[in-house]
Structure formats: structure tokens, C-alpha cells
PDB file of C-alpha atoms in Angstrom:
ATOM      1  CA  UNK A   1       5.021  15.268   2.823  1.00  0.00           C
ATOM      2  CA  UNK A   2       7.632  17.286   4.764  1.00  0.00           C
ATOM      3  CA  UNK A   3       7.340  17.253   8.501  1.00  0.00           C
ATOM      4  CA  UNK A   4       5.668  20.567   9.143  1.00  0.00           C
ATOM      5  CA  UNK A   5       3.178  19.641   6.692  1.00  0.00           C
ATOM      6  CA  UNK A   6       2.416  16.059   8.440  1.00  0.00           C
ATOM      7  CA  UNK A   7       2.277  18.030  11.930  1.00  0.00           C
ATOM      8  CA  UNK A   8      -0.052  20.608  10.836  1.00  0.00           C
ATOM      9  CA  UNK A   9      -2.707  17.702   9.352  1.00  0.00           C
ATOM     10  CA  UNK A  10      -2.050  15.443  12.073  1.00  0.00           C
ATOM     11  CA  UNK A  11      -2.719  18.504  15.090  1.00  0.00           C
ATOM     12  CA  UNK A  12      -6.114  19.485  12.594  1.00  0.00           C
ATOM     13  CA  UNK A  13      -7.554  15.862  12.256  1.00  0.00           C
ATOM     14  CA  UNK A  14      -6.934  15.255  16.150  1.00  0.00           C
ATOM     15  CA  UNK A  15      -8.369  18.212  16.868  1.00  0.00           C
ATOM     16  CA  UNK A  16     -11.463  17.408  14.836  1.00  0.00           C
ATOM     17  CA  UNK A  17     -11.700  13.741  15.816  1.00  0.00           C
ATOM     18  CA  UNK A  18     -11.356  14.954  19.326  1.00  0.00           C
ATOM     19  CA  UNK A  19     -14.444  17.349  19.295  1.00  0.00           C
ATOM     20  CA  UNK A  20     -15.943  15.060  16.952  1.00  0.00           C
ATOM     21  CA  UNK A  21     -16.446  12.751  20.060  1.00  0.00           C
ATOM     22  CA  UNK A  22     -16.226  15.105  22.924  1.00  0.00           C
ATOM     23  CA  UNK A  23     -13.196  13.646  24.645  1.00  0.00           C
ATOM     24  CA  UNK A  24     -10.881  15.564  26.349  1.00  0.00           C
ATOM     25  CA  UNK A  25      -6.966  15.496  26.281  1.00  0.00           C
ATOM     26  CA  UNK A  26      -7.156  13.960  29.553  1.00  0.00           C
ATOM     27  CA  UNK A  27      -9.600  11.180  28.607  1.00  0.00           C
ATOM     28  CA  UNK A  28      -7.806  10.604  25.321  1.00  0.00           C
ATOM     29  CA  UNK A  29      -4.557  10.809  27.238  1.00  0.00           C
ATOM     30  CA  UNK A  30      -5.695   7.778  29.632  1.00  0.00           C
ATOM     31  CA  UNK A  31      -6.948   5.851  26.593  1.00  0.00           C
ATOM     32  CA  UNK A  32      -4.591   6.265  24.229  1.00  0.00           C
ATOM     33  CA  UNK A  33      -1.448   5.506  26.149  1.00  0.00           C
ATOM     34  CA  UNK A  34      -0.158   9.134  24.866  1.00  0.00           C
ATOM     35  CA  UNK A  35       0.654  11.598  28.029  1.00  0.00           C
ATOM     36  CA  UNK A  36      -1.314  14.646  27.756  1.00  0.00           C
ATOM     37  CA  UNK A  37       1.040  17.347  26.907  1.00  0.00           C
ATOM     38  CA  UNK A  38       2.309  14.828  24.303  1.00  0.00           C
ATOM     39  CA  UNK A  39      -1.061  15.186  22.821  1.00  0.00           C
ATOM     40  CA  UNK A  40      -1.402  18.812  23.424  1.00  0.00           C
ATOM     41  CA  UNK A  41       1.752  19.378  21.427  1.00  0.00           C
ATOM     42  CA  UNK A  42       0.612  16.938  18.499  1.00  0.00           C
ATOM     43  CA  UNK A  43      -3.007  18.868  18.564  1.00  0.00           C
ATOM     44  CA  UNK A  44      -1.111  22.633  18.488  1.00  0.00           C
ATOM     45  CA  UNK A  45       1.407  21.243  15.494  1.00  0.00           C
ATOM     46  CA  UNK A  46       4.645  21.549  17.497  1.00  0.00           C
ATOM     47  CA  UNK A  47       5.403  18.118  17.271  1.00  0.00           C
ATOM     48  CA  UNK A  48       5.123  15.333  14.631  1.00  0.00           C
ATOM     49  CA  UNK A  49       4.213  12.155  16.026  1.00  0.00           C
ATOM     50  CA  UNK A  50       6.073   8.713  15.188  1.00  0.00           C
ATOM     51  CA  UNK A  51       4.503   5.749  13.594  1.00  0.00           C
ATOM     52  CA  UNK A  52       4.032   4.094  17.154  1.00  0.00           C
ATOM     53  CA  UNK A  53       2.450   7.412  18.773  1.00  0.00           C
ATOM     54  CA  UNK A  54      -0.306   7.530  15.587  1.00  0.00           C
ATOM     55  CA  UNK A  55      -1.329   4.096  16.231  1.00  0.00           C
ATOM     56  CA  UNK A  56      -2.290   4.612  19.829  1.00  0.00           C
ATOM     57  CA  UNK A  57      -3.989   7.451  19.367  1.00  0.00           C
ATOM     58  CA  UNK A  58      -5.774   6.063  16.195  1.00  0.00           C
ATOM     59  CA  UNK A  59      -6.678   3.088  17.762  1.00  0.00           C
ATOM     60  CA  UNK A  60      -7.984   4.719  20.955  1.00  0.00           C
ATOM     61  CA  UNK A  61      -9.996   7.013  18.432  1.00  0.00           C
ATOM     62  CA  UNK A  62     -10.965   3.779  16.640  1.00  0.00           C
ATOM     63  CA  UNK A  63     -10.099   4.874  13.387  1.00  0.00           C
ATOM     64  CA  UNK A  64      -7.037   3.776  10.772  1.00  0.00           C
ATOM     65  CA  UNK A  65      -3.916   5.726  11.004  1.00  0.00           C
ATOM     66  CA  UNK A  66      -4.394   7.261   7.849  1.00  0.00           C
ATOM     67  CA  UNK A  67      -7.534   9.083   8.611  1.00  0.00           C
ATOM     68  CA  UNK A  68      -5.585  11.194  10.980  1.00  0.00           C
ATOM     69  CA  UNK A  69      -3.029  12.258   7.993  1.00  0.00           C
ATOM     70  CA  UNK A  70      -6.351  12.496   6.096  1.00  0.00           C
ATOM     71  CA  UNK A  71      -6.783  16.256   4.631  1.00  0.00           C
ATOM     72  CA  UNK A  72     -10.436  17.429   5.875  1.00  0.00           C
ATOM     73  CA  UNK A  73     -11.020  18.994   2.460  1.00  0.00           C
ATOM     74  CA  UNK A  74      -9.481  16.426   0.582  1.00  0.00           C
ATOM     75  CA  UNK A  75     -12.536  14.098  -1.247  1.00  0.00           C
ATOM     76  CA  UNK A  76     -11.930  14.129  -5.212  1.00  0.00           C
ATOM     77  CA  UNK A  77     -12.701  11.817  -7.536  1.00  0.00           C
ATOM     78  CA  UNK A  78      -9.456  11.242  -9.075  1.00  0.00           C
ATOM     79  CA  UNK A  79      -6.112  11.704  -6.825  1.00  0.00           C
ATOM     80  CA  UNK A  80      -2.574  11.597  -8.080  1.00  0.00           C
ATOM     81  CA  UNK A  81       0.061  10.475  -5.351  1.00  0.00           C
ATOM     82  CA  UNK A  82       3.219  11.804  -6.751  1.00  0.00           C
ATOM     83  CA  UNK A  83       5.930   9.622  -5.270  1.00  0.00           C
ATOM     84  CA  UNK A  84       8.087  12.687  -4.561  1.00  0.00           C
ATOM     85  CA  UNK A  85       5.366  14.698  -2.690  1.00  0.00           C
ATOM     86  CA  UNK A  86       3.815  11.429  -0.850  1.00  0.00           C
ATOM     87  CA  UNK A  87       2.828  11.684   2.927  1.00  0.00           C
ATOM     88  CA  UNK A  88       6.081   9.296   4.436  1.00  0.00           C
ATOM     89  CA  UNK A  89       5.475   7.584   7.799  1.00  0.00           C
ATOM     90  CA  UNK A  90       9.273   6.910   8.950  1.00  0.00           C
ATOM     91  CA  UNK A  91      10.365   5.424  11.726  1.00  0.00           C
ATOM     92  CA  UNK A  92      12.528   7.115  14.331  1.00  0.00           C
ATOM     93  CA  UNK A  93      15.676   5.157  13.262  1.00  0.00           C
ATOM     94  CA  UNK A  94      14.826   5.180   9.815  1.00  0.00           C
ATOM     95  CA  UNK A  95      14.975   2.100   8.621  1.00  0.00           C
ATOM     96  CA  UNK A  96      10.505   1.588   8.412  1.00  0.00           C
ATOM     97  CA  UNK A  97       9.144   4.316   5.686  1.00  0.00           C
ATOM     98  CA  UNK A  98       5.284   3.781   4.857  1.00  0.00           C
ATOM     99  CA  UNK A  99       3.083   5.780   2.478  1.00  0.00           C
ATOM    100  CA  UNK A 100      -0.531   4.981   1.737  1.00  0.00           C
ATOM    101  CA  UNK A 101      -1.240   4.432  -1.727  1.00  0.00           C
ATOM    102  CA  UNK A 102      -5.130   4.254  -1.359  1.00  0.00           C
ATOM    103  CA  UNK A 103      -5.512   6.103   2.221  1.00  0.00           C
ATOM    104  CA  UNK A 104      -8.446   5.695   4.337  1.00  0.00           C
ATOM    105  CA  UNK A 105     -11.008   8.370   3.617  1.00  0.00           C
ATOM    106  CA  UNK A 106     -13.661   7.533   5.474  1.00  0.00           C
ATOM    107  CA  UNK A 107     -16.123   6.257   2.162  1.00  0.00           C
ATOM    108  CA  UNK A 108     -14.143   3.117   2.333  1.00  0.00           C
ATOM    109  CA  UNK A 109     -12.951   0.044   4.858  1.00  0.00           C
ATOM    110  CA  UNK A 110      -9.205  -1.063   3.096  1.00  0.00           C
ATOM    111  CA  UNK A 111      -6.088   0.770   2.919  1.00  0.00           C
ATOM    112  CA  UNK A 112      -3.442   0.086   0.100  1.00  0.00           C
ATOM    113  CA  UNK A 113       0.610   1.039   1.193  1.00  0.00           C
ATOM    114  CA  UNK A 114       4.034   0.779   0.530  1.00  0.00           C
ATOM    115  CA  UNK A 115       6.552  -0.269   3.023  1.00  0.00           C
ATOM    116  CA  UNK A 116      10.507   0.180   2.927  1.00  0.00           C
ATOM    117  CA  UNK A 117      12.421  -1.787   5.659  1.00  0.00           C
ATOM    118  CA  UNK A 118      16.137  -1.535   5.625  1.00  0.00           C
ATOM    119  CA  UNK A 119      18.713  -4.499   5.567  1.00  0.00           C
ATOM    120  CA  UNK A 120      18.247  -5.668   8.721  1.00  0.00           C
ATOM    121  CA  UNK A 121      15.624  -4.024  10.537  1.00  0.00           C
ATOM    122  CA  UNK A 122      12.411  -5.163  12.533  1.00  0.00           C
ATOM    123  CA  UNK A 123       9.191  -2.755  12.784  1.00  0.00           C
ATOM    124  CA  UNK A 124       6.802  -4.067  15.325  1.00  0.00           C
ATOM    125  CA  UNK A 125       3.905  -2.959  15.199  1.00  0.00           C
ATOM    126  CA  UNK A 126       0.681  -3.008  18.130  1.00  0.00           C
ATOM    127  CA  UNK A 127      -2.578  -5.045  17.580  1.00  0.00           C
ATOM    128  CA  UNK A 128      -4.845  -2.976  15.323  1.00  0.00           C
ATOM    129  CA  UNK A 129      -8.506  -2.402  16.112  1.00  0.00           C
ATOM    130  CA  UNK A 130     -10.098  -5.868  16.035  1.00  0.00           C
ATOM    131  CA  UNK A 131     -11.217  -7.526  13.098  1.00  0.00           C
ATOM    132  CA  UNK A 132      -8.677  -5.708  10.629  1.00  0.00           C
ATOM    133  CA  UNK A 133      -7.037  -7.651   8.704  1.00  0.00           C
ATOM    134  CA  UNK A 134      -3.574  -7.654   6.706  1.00  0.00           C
ATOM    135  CA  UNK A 135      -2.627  -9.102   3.500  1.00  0.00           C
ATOM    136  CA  UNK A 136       1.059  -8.248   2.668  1.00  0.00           C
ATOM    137  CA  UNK A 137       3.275  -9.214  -0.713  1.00  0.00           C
ATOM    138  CA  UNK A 138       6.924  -8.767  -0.973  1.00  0.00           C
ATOM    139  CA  UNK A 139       8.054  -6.758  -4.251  1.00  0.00           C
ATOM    140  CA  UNK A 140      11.866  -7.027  -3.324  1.00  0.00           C
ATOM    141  CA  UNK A 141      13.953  -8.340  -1.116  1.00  0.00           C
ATOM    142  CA  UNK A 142      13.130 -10.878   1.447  1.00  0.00           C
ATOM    143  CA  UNK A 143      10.874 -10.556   4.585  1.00  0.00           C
ATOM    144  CA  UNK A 144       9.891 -12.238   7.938  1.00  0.00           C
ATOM    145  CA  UNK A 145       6.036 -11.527   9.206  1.00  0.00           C
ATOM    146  CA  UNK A 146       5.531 -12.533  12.822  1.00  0.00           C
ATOM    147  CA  UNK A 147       2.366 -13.124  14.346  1.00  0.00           C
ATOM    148  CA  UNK A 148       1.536 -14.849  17.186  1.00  0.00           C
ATOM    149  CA  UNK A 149       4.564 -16.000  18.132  1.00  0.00           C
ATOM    150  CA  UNK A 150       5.599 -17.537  14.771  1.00  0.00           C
ATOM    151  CA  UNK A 151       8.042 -16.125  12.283  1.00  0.00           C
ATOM    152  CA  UNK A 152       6.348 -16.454   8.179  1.00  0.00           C
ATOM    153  CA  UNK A 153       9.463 -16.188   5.956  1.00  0.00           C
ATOM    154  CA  UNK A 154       8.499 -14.175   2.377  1.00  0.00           C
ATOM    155  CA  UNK A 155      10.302 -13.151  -0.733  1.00  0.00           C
ATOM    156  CA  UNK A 156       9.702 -11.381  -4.109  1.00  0.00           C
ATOM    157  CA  UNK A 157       6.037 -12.505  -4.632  1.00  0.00           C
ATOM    158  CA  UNK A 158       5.126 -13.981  -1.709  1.00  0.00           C
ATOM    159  CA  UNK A 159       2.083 -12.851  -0.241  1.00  0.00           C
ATOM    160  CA  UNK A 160       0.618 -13.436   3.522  1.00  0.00           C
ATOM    161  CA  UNK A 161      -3.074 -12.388   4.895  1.00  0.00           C
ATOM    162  CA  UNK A 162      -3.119 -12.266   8.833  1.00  0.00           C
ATOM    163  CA  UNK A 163      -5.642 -10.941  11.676  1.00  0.00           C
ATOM    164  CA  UNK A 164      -3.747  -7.775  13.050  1.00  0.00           C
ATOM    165  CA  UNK A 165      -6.014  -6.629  15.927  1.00  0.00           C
ATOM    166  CA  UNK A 166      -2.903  -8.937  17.892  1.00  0.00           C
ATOM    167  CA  UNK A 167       0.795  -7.766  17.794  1.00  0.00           C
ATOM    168  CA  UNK A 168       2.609  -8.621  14.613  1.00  0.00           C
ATOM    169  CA  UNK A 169       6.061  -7.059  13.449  1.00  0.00           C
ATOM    170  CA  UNK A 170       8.059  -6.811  10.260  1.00  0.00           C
ATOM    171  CA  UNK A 171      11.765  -8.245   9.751  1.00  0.00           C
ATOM    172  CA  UNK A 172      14.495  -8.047   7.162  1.00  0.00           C
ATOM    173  CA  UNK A 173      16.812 -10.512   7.415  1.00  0.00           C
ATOM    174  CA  UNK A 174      18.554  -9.867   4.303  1.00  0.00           C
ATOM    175  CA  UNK A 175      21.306  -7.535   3.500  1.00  0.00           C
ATOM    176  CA  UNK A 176      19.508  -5.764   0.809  1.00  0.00           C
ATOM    177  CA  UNK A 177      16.437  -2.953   1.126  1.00  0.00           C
ATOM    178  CA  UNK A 178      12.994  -4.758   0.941  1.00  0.00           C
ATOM    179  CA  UNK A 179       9.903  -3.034  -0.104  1.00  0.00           C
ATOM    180  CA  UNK A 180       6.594  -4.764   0.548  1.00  0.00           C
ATOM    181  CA  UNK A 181       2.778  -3.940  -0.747  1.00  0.00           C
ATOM    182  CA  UNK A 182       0.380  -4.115   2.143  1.00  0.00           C
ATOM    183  CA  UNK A 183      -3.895  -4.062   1.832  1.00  0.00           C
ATOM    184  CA  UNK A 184      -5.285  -3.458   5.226  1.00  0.00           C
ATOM    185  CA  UNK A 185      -9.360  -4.127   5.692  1.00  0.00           C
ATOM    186  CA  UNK A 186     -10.955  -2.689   8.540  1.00  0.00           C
ATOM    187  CA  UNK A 187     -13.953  -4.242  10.495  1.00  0.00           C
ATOM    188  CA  UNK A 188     -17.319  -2.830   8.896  1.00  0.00           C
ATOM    189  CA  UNK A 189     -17.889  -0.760  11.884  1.00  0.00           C
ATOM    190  CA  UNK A 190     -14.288   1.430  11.541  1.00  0.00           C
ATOM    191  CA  UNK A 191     -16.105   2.561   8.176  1.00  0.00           C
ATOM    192  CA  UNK A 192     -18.188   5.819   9.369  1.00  0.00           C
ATOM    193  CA  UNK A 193     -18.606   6.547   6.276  1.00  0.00           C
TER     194      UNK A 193
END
């Protein structure tokens, strides 16, 4: 998904989750972490959000992250993600790309995505809602999962499950690309469908 595109779903799904629960950009603002006119901007489409920015605002909406790149429209029974056209979560260095393979949608409590970390780079990411849950395997390359304070080394086929309502955060310590396949399982009460 190119940028425009990811800023135009992103400012309609806030904008509907928003009114949904009759908060105001102020009393988002102070929740979320996000400065008003930061969220103002998302809201009107002027500005794509990073990776960091959706997961404040997600989790002071308490919903996933991808049910605010969810399309409103978008329920079918059968859905092709064509790897070329995919919605991309980058990072601002970009060195962390993510794209959801089975995306929240509001009927279900898991998510199913793909993660790209460069030779050498972290991602550290904030505690999700409580009770979600994580369980990562590495396709290729070699990564480091840290939680709590300890450092889980993986490589190609190595799988970890983790709590990740605390801080947790990505590493490659290799010198090659990794690429990682993540399920992430929300608390039962994050499903409203």
C-alpha cells in the first residue's frame, strides 16, 4: 500500500473509532501519548503515522494496530494479499517492514504477519494491550527476542510465544536480512466482534 493510500485509511478508521467512542482529539491526545495536532493531521490524511505512533493510538483505542489500516468496507469471504500491493508498516529508518497476512477484522482475536529486519537492526516495540500474546518463528536469518530484560536467541525455525502487554523488541545480530512469521492473539475482550 503506497503512503497516500495508508494515510487516507488510517485518518478514516481514526475518525470512525473516534466517534465510535465519543472521545475527542484532546482526550485521545492525553491518552494516547500522540499531541493533538499530530492526531488532527493523521485524522485529515496529511500525515502517515509510523509504526510507534499506530501503536499508541491503537492501544489507547484498545484495539490491534491493524484494525486502524482495516478498510471499513472491506469483509469478504475470500481475500487475496498480493505481495506487491500489501499494506507495508516500515519503520522510519527502514530497516523494520511488517505486513499482516491475516489482519484483524474485528470477527476474529489473532493476527498473522510478516516481519523484515535488516542486518543489524533492533525494533522495539511498547507493551501491547494486556493479555495479547506473541508467538514468533524465524524463516531466515537469525534473531534476538527480548522480553523482560532477557535476550531469546532464534534462527531458521525457531519459534518463541511471549506475553506482549510488557515491552519486548526485535534484534538482528546477523549480517544478513531476517524475515520472521509472527501470530499475535488478543485478550477475548479486544474482539468486538
Amino acid at each position: 500500500m503506497h503512503g497516500d493510500d495508508l494515510a487516507a485509511r488510517v485518518a478514516r478508521r481514526l475518525a470512525e473509532l473516534r466517534r465510535q467512542r465519543h472521545l475527542s482529539l484532546e482526550a485521545l491526545a492525553r491518552s494516547s501519548g500522540v499531541s493533538r495536532a499530530m492526531l488532527w493531521q493523521i485524522e485529515q490524511g496529511r500525515s502517515a503515522p509510523t509504526l510507534k505512533v499506530l501503536d499508541r493510538i491503537a492501544a489507547s483505542l484498545d484495539v490491534p494496530v491493524a484494525d486502524l489500516l482495516q478498510d471499513p468496507g472491506g469483509h469478504h469471504a475470500v481475500a487475496v494479499l498480493r505481495a506487491d500491493r500489501c499494506k507495508q508498516l516500515v519503520s522510519p529508518d527502514g530497516a523494520y517492514v511488517t505486513r499482516a497476512l491475516f489482519p484483524f477484522n474485528g470477527s476474529h482475536s489473532v493476527e498473522f504477519y510478516e516481519i523484515r529486519l535488516a542486518a543489524g537492526a533492533s525494533e522495539h516495540a511498547e507493551a501491547h494491550a494486556a493479555g495479547t500474546v506473541e508467538n514468533l518463528v524465524v524463516g531466515s536469518g537469525r534473531m534476538e527476542i527480548e522480553v523482560d530484560g532477557h535476550r531469546h536467541a532464534l534462527g531458521p525455525g525457531d519459534a518463541i510465544h511471549f506475553r506482549a502487554d510488557q515491552a519486548h523488541a526485535y534484534h538482528n545480530p546477523g549480517d544478513e536480512p531476517a524475515v520472521a512469521y509472527l501470530v499475535m492473539a488478543y485478550a477475548a475482550e479486544l474482539n468486538h466482534g
